PDB file of C-alpha atoms and ligand atoms in Angstrom:
ATOM      1  CA  UNK A 629      25.116 -39.555 223.229  1.00 50.00           C
ATOM      2  CA  UNK A 630      23.883 -43.180 224.338  1.00 55.00           C
ATOM      3  CA  UNK A 631      25.531 -45.491 228.004  1.00 84.00           C
ATOM      4  CA  UNK A 632      27.376 -47.103 224.908  1.00 96.00           C
ATOM      5  CA  UNK A 633      30.472 -46.049 222.985  1.00 97.00           C
ATOM      6  CA  UNK A 634      28.742 -44.631 219.176  1.00 97.00           C
ATOM      7  CA  UNK A 635      30.673 -45.248 215.984  1.00 98.00           C
ATOM      8  CA  UNK A 636      30.473 -43.634 212.363  1.00 98.00           C
ATOM      9  CA  UNK A 637      32.376 -44.555 209.297  1.00 98.00           C
ATOM     10  CA  UNK A 638      32.649 -43.737 206.224  1.00 98.00           C
ATOM     11  CA  UNK A 639      34.277 -44.880 202.437  1.00 97.00           C
ATOM     12  CA  UNK A 640      35.338 -41.472 201.319  1.00 98.00           C
ATOM     13  CA  UNK A 641      37.463 -42.114 197.932  1.00 98.00           C
ATOM     14  CA  UNK A 642      38.104 -45.863 198.284  1.00 96.00           C
ATOM     15  CA  UNK A 643      36.806 -49.227 197.467  1.00 97.00           C
ATOM     16  CA  UNK A 644      34.631 -50.243 201.124  1.00 97.00           C
ATOM     17  CA  UNK A 645      38.142 -53.095 200.749  1.00 97.00           C
ATOM     18  CA  UNK A 646      38.326 -51.628 204.338  1.00 97.00           C
ATOM     19  CA  UNK A 647      34.518 -51.870 205.294  1.00 97.00           C
ATOM     20  CA  UNK A 648      34.892 -55.717 203.463  1.00 97.00           C
ATOM     21  CA  UNK A 649      37.923 -55.922 206.302  1.00 97.00           C
ATOM     22  CA  UNK A 650      35.507 -55.095 209.265  1.00 95.00           C
ATOM     23  CA  UNK A 651      32.181 -57.451 208.086  1.00 94.00           C
ATOM     24  CA  UNK A 652      34.950 -60.127 208.775  1.00 95.00           C
ATOM     25  CA  UNK A 653      35.310 -60.114 211.931  1.00 95.00           C
ATOM     26  CA  UNK A 654      32.768 -62.304 211.332  1.00 94.00           C
ATOM     27  CA  UNK A 655      31.289 -63.802 213.955  1.00 96.00           C
ATOM     28  CA  UNK A 656      32.701 -61.172 216.317  1.00 97.00           C
ATOM     29  CA  UNK A 657      30.255 -59.062 214.795  1.00 94.00           C
ATOM     30  CA  UNK A 658      28.073 -59.998 216.967  1.00 95.00           C
ATOM     31  CA  UNK A 659      30.309 -59.224 220.254  1.00 95.00           C
ATOM     32  CA  UNK A 660      30.645 -55.569 218.830  1.00 96.00           C
ATOM     33  CA  UNK A 661      27.079 -54.604 217.980  1.00 93.00           C
ATOM     34  CA  UNK A 662      26.657 -55.845 221.822  1.00 96.00           C
ATOM     35  CA  UNK A 663      29.235 -53.246 223.124  1.00 96.00           C
ATOM     36  CA  UNK A 664      28.680 -49.965 219.975  1.00 97.00           C
ATOM     37  CA  UNK A 665      26.228 -48.692 218.610  1.00 97.00           C
ATOM     38  CA  UNK A 666      26.605 -47.869 214.849  1.00 96.00           C
ATOM     39  CA  UNK A 667      26.260 -43.900 213.470  1.00 98.00           C
ATOM     40  CA  UNK A 668      27.007 -42.889 209.912  1.00 97.00           C
ATOM     41  CA  UNK A 669      27.789 -45.969 208.403  1.00 96.00           C
ATOM     42  CA  UNK A 670      27.546 -48.307 205.452  1.00 92.00           C
ATOM     43  CA  UNK A 671      26.470 -50.804 208.002  1.00 89.00           C
ATOM     44  CA  UNK A 672      23.630 -48.236 209.222  1.00 93.00           C
ATOM     45  CA  UNK A 673      22.750 -46.849 205.426  1.00 88.00           C
ATOM     46  CA  UNK A 674      21.933 -43.619 207.896  1.00 94.00           C
ATOM     47  CA  UNK A 675      23.670 -40.653 205.601  1.00 91.00           C
ATOM     48  CA  UNK A 676      24.985 -38.301 208.563  1.00 96.00           C
ATOM     49  CA  UNK A 677      27.091 -38.111 210.794  1.00 98.00           C
ATOM     50  CA  UNK A 678      25.821 -37.271 214.502  1.00 97.00           C
ATOM     51  CA  UNK A 679      28.323 -37.318 218.154  1.00 98.00           C
ATOM     52  CA  UNK A 680      29.844 -40.272 218.677  1.00 98.00           C
ATOM     53  CA  UNK A 681      33.179 -41.813 220.237  1.00 98.00           C
ATOM     54  CA  UNK A 682      35.248 -42.854 217.346  1.00 98.00           C
ATOM     55  CA  UNK A 683      35.363 -42.917 214.001  1.00 98.00           C
ATOM     56  CA  UNK A 684      36.593 -44.203 211.212  1.00 98.00           C
ATOM     57  CA  UNK A 685      37.719 -43.755 207.830  1.00 98.00           C
ATOM     58  CA  UNK A 686      38.385 -45.461 204.782  1.00 98.00           C
ATOM     59  CA  UNK A 687      39.607 -43.627 201.335  1.00 98.00           C
ATOM     60  CA  UNK A 688      41.990 -40.714 200.109  1.00 98.00           C
ATOM     61  CA  UNK A 689      39.950 -37.466 199.994  1.00 98.00           C
ATOM     62  CA  UNK A 690      39.507 -37.418 196.208  1.00 98.00           C
ATOM     63  CA  UNK A 691      36.853 -34.118 195.975  1.00 98.00           C
ATOM     64  CA  UNK A 692      34.668 -32.014 197.435  1.00 97.00           C
ATOM     65  CA  UNK A 693      31.877 -34.394 198.804  1.00 97.00           C
ATOM     66  CA  UNK A 694      34.885 -36.615 200.547  1.00 98.00           C
ATOM     67  CA  UNK A 695      35.872 -32.880 202.212  1.00 98.00           C
ATOM     68  CA  UNK A 696      32.621 -31.980 204.026  1.00 98.00           C
ATOM     69  CA  UNK A 697      32.183 -36.160 204.997  1.00 98.00           C
ATOM     70  CA  UNK A 698      35.438 -35.768 206.563  1.00 98.00           C
ATOM     71  CA  UNK A 699      35.144 -32.287 207.996  1.00 98.00           C
ATOM     72  CA  UNK A 700      31.475 -33.481 209.870  1.00 98.00           C
ATOM     73  CA  UNK A 701      33.080 -36.710 211.289  1.00 98.00           C
ATOM     74  CA  UNK A 702      36.417 -34.400 212.501  1.00 98.00           C
ATOM     75  CA  UNK A 703      33.619 -32.280 214.183  1.00 98.00           C
ATOM     76  CA  UNK A 704      31.608 -34.957 215.725  1.00 98.00           C
ATOM     77  CA  UNK A 705      33.753 -37.480 216.411  1.00 98.00           C
ATOM     78  CA  UNK A 706      35.714 -37.740 219.492  1.00 98.00           C
ATOM     79  CA  UNK A 707      38.682 -39.737 218.428  1.00 98.00           C
ATOM     80  CA  UNK A 708      38.803 -40.239 214.202  1.00 98.00           C
ATOM     81  CA  UNK A 709      41.025 -42.718 212.892  1.00 98.00           C
ATOM     82  CA  UNK A 710      42.954 -44.032 209.176  1.00 98.00           C
ATOM     83  CA  UNK A 711      41.479 -46.918 207.812  1.00 98.00           C
ATOM     84  CA  UNK A 712      43.879 -48.094 205.298  1.00 97.00           C
ATOM     85  CA  UNK A 713      46.383 -47.295 202.779  1.00 97.00           C
ATOM     86  CA  UNK A 714      44.045 -45.353 201.434  1.00 98.00           C
ATOM     87  CA  UNK A 715      43.446 -42.687 204.091  1.00 98.00           C
ATOM     88  CA  UNK A 716      46.546 -42.902 205.621  1.00 98.00           C
ATOM     89  CA  UNK A 717      49.073 -42.268 202.240  1.00 97.00           C
ATOM     90  CA  UNK A 718      46.293 -42.515 199.651  1.00 97.00           C
ATOM     91  CA  UNK A 719      46.886 -45.363 198.125  1.00 96.00           C
ATOM     92  CA  UNK A 720      46.159 -46.179 194.969  1.00 96.00           C
ATOM     93  CA  UNK A 721      42.804 -43.466 193.809  1.00 96.00           C
ATOM     94  CA  UNK A 722      46.880 -41.217 194.923  1.00 97.00           C
ATOM     95  CA  UNK A 723      48.285 -42.836 191.698  1.00 96.00           C
ATOM     96  CA  UNK A 724      46.514 -39.959 190.030  1.00 96.00           C
ATOM     97  CA  UNK A 725      48.687 -37.113 192.264  1.00 98.00           C
ATOM     98  CA  UNK A 726      51.598 -37.862 189.219  1.00 97.00           C
ATOM     99  CA  UNK A 727      49.127 -36.343 186.422  1.00 96.00           C
ATOM    100  CA  UNK A 728      47.336 -33.336 185.994  1.00 98.00           C
ATOM    101  CA  UNK A 729      43.410 -33.146 186.816  1.00 97.00           C
ATOM    102  CA  UNK A 730      42.247 -32.044 183.047  1.00 97.00           C
ATOM    103  CA  UNK A 731      44.968 -35.125 182.096  1.00 97.00           C
ATOM    104  CA  UNK A 732      43.128 -37.864 184.017  1.00 96.00           C
ATOM    105  CA  UNK A 733      40.267 -36.790 183.100  1.00 96.00           C
ATOM    106  CA  UNK A 734      40.194 -36.096 179.121  1.00 96.00           C
ATOM    107  CA  UNK A 735      41.560 -39.777 179.041  1.00 95.00           C
ATOM    108  CA  UNK A 736      38.793 -40.985 180.874  1.00 94.00           C
ATOM    109  CA  UNK A 737      36.545 -39.293 179.392  1.00 96.00           C
ATOM    110  CA  UNK A 738      37.644 -38.312 176.318  1.00 97.00           C
ATOM    111  CA  UNK A 739      40.796 -40.329 174.594  1.00 95.00           C
ATOM    112  CA  UNK A 740      40.816 -43.272 176.419  1.00 93.00           C
ATOM    113  CA  UNK A 741      40.310 -46.840 175.056  1.00 94.00           C
ATOM    114  CA  UNK A 742      36.986 -47.629 175.102  1.00 93.00           C
ATOM    115  CA  UNK A 743      35.215 -44.198 175.187  1.00 96.00           C
ATOM    116  CA  UNK A 744      32.309 -44.134 172.340  1.00 94.00           C
ATOM    117  CA  UNK A 745      30.608 -41.119 173.691  1.00 95.00           C
ATOM    118  CA  UNK A 746      33.360 -38.331 174.965  1.00 96.00           C
ATOM    119  CA  UNK A 747      32.457 -35.254 177.292  1.00 96.00           C
ATOM    120  CA  UNK A 748      33.980 -34.225 180.671  1.00 96.00           C
ATOM    121  CA  UNK A 749      30.846 -34.958 182.831  1.00 93.00           C
ATOM    122  CA  UNK A 750      29.364 -31.744 184.327  1.00 91.00           C
ATOM    123  CA  UNK A 751      26.672 -32.750 186.203  1.00 94.00           C
ATOM    124  CA  UNK A 752      26.156 -30.458 189.581  1.00 92.00           C
ATOM    125  CA  UNK A 753      24.799 -33.301 191.245  1.00 94.00           C
ATOM    126  CA  UNK A 754      28.462 -35.223 190.710  1.00 95.00           C
ATOM    127  CA  UNK A 755      30.930 -33.687 193.207  1.00 96.00           C
ATOM    128  CA  UNK A 756      34.070 -31.783 192.283  1.00 96.00           C
ATOM    129  CA  UNK A 757      37.734 -33.249 191.578  1.00 97.00           C
ATOM    130  CA  UNK A 758      40.549 -32.238 193.288  1.00 98.00           C
ATOM    131  CA  UNK A 759      43.556 -31.354 192.180  1.00 98.00           C
ATOM    132  CA  UNK A 760      45.117 -34.302 193.934  1.00 98.00           C
ATOM    133  CA  UNK A 761      44.370 -37.352 196.048  1.00 98.00           C
ATOM    134  CA  UNK A 762      44.886 -36.683 199.488  1.00 98.00           C
ATOM    135  CA  UNK A 763      45.394 -38.595 202.389  1.00 98.00           C
ATOM    136  CA  UNK A 764      42.997 -38.052 205.337  1.00 98.00           C
ATOM    137  CA  UNK A 765      45.668 -35.777 208.077  1.00 98.00           C
ATOM    138  CA  UNK A 766      46.905 -32.826 205.131  1.00 98.00           C
ATOM    139  CA  UNK A 767      43.560 -32.546 205.610  1.00 98.00           C
ATOM    140  CA  UNK A 768      41.807 -33.203 209.467  1.00 98.00           C
ATOM    141  CA  UNK A 769      43.376 -33.829 212.907  1.00 98.00           C
ATOM    142  CA  UNK A 770      43.737 -37.757 212.943  1.00 98.00           C
ATOM    143  CA  UNK A 771      44.782 -39.539 216.648  1.00 98.00           C
ATOM    144  CA  UNK A 772      45.120 -43.158 214.635  1.00 97.00           C
ATOM    145  CA  UNK A 773      46.527 -44.872 211.720  1.00 97.00           C
ATOM    146  CA  UNK A 774      45.894 -48.864 210.873  1.00 96.00           C
ATOM    147  CA  UNK A 775      48.373 -49.438 207.526  1.00 94.00           C
ATOM    148  CA  UNK A 776      47.923 -52.119 204.918  1.00 94.00           C
ATOM    149  CA  UNK A 777      45.683 -52.340 201.924  1.00 95.00           C
ATOM    150  CA  UNK A 778      43.289 -53.389 203.954  1.00 96.00           C
ATOM    151  CA  UNK A 779      44.114 -53.373 207.590  1.00 96.00           C
ATOM    152  CA  UNK A 780      43.437 -57.073 208.535  1.00 95.00           C
ATOM    153  CA  UNK A 781      40.442 -58.405 210.459  1.00 96.00           C
ATOM    154  CA  UNK A 782      42.894 -58.961 212.517  1.00 96.00           C
ATOM    155  CA  UNK A 783      44.220 -55.812 213.299  1.00 97.00           C
ATOM    156  CA  UNK A 784      40.881 -53.632 213.602  1.00 97.00           C
ATOM    157  CA  UNK A 785      39.560 -56.338 215.689  1.00 97.00           C
ATOM    158  CA  UNK A 786      42.473 -55.545 218.468  1.00 97.00           C
ATOM    159  CA  UNK A 787      42.471 -51.774 217.967  1.00 98.00           C
ATOM    160  CA  UNK A 788      38.510 -51.956 218.737  1.00 97.00           C
ATOM    161  CA  UNK A 789      38.857 -53.775 221.743  1.00 97.00           C
ATOM    162  CA  UNK A 790      42.109 -52.172 222.804  1.00 97.00           C
ATOM    163  CA  UNK A 791      40.457 -48.626 222.589  1.00 97.00           C
ATOM    164  CA  UNK A 792      37.216 -50.203 224.330  1.00 96.00           C
ATOM    165  CA  UNK A 793      38.173 -51.092 227.334  1.00 95.00           C
ATOM    166  CA  UNK A 794      40.752 -47.657 227.364  1.00 95.00           C
ATOM    167  CA  UNK A 795      43.944 -49.892 226.684  1.00 95.00           C
ATOM    168  CA  UNK A 796      47.797 -48.807 225.374  1.00 94.00           C
ATOM    169  CA  UNK A 797      46.417 -49.885 221.639  1.00 94.00           C
ATOM    170  CA  UNK A 798      49.365 -52.085 221.052  1.00 94.00           C
ATOM    171  CA  UNK A 799      49.132 -54.516 217.505  1.00 94.00           C
ATOM    172  CA  UNK A 800      51.612 -58.388 217.453  1.00 94.00           C
ATOM    173  CA  UNK A 801      53.819 -58.119 214.562  1.00 92.00           C
ATOM    174  CA  UNK A 802      51.543 -60.593 212.909  1.00 90.00           C
ATOM    175  CA  UNK A 803      49.407 -57.528 212.599  1.00 91.00           C
ATOM    176  CA  UNK A 804      51.848 -55.536 211.438  1.00 83.00           C
ATOM    177  CA  UNK A 805      53.601 -56.399 208.878  1.00 81.00           C
ATOM    178  CA  UNK A 806      52.687 -56.205 204.996  1.00 76.00           C
ATOM    179  CA  UNK A 807      54.647 -58.704 202.681  1.00 72.00           C
TER     180      UNK A 807
HETATM  181 FE1  SF4 B1030      40.279 -50.519 199.446  1.00 66.14          FE
HETATM  182 FE2  SF4 B1030      42.754 -51.174 200.683  1.00 66.14          FE
HETATM  183 FE3  SF4 B1030      41.952 -48.276 199.726  1.00 66.14          FE
HETATM  184 FE4  SF4 B1030      40.802 -50.189 202.010  1.00 66.14          FE
HETATM  185  S1  SF4 B1030      42.837 -48.945 201.677  1.00 66.14           S
HETATM  186  S2  SF4 B1030      39.593 -48.789 201.199  1.00 66.14           S
HETATM  187  S3  SF4 B1030      41.531 -51.814 201.136  1.00 66.14           S
HETATM  188  S4  SF4 B1030      42.705 -50.495 198.491  1.00 66.14           S
END
């Protein structure tokens, strides 16, 4: 473990909007890279998570690869955070939970508008979809949740700076209302 806290991030079944929000801290990203080392993350392109102090998870758990990644993050990250609505409650991807998986697949690949070569993909390289999309707390223990779609850059910054300084995590009202 390096002297600086080590931070990993991953997008499971998300849209990368939460990662983009992190980048929206703008020039504060320079402070952040002075304060932490990044491990596995789309920001580093490291593919395997190592021992970390903090893991930030975007997206819900929709397939077998998401399960593996999330469990590896829980094993390796001392503190794990659900970032954004999809990680917290399944978000938009969980809208498919109202339908059987078979129905979703047939609508997408067999009967749907614009399908010209019907056939449900069966390539072993493609992770198998789970029957439903799960918020991450249904799979592993989660230490913090940051709601929002996405949580704002300022909300992420407030969380990171409080966590880094060992202060209690507290947000001003402007960062935790969603109307
Ligand atoms: Fe995208 Fe919103 Fe889900 Fe974040 S919470 S991954 S921004 S849909």
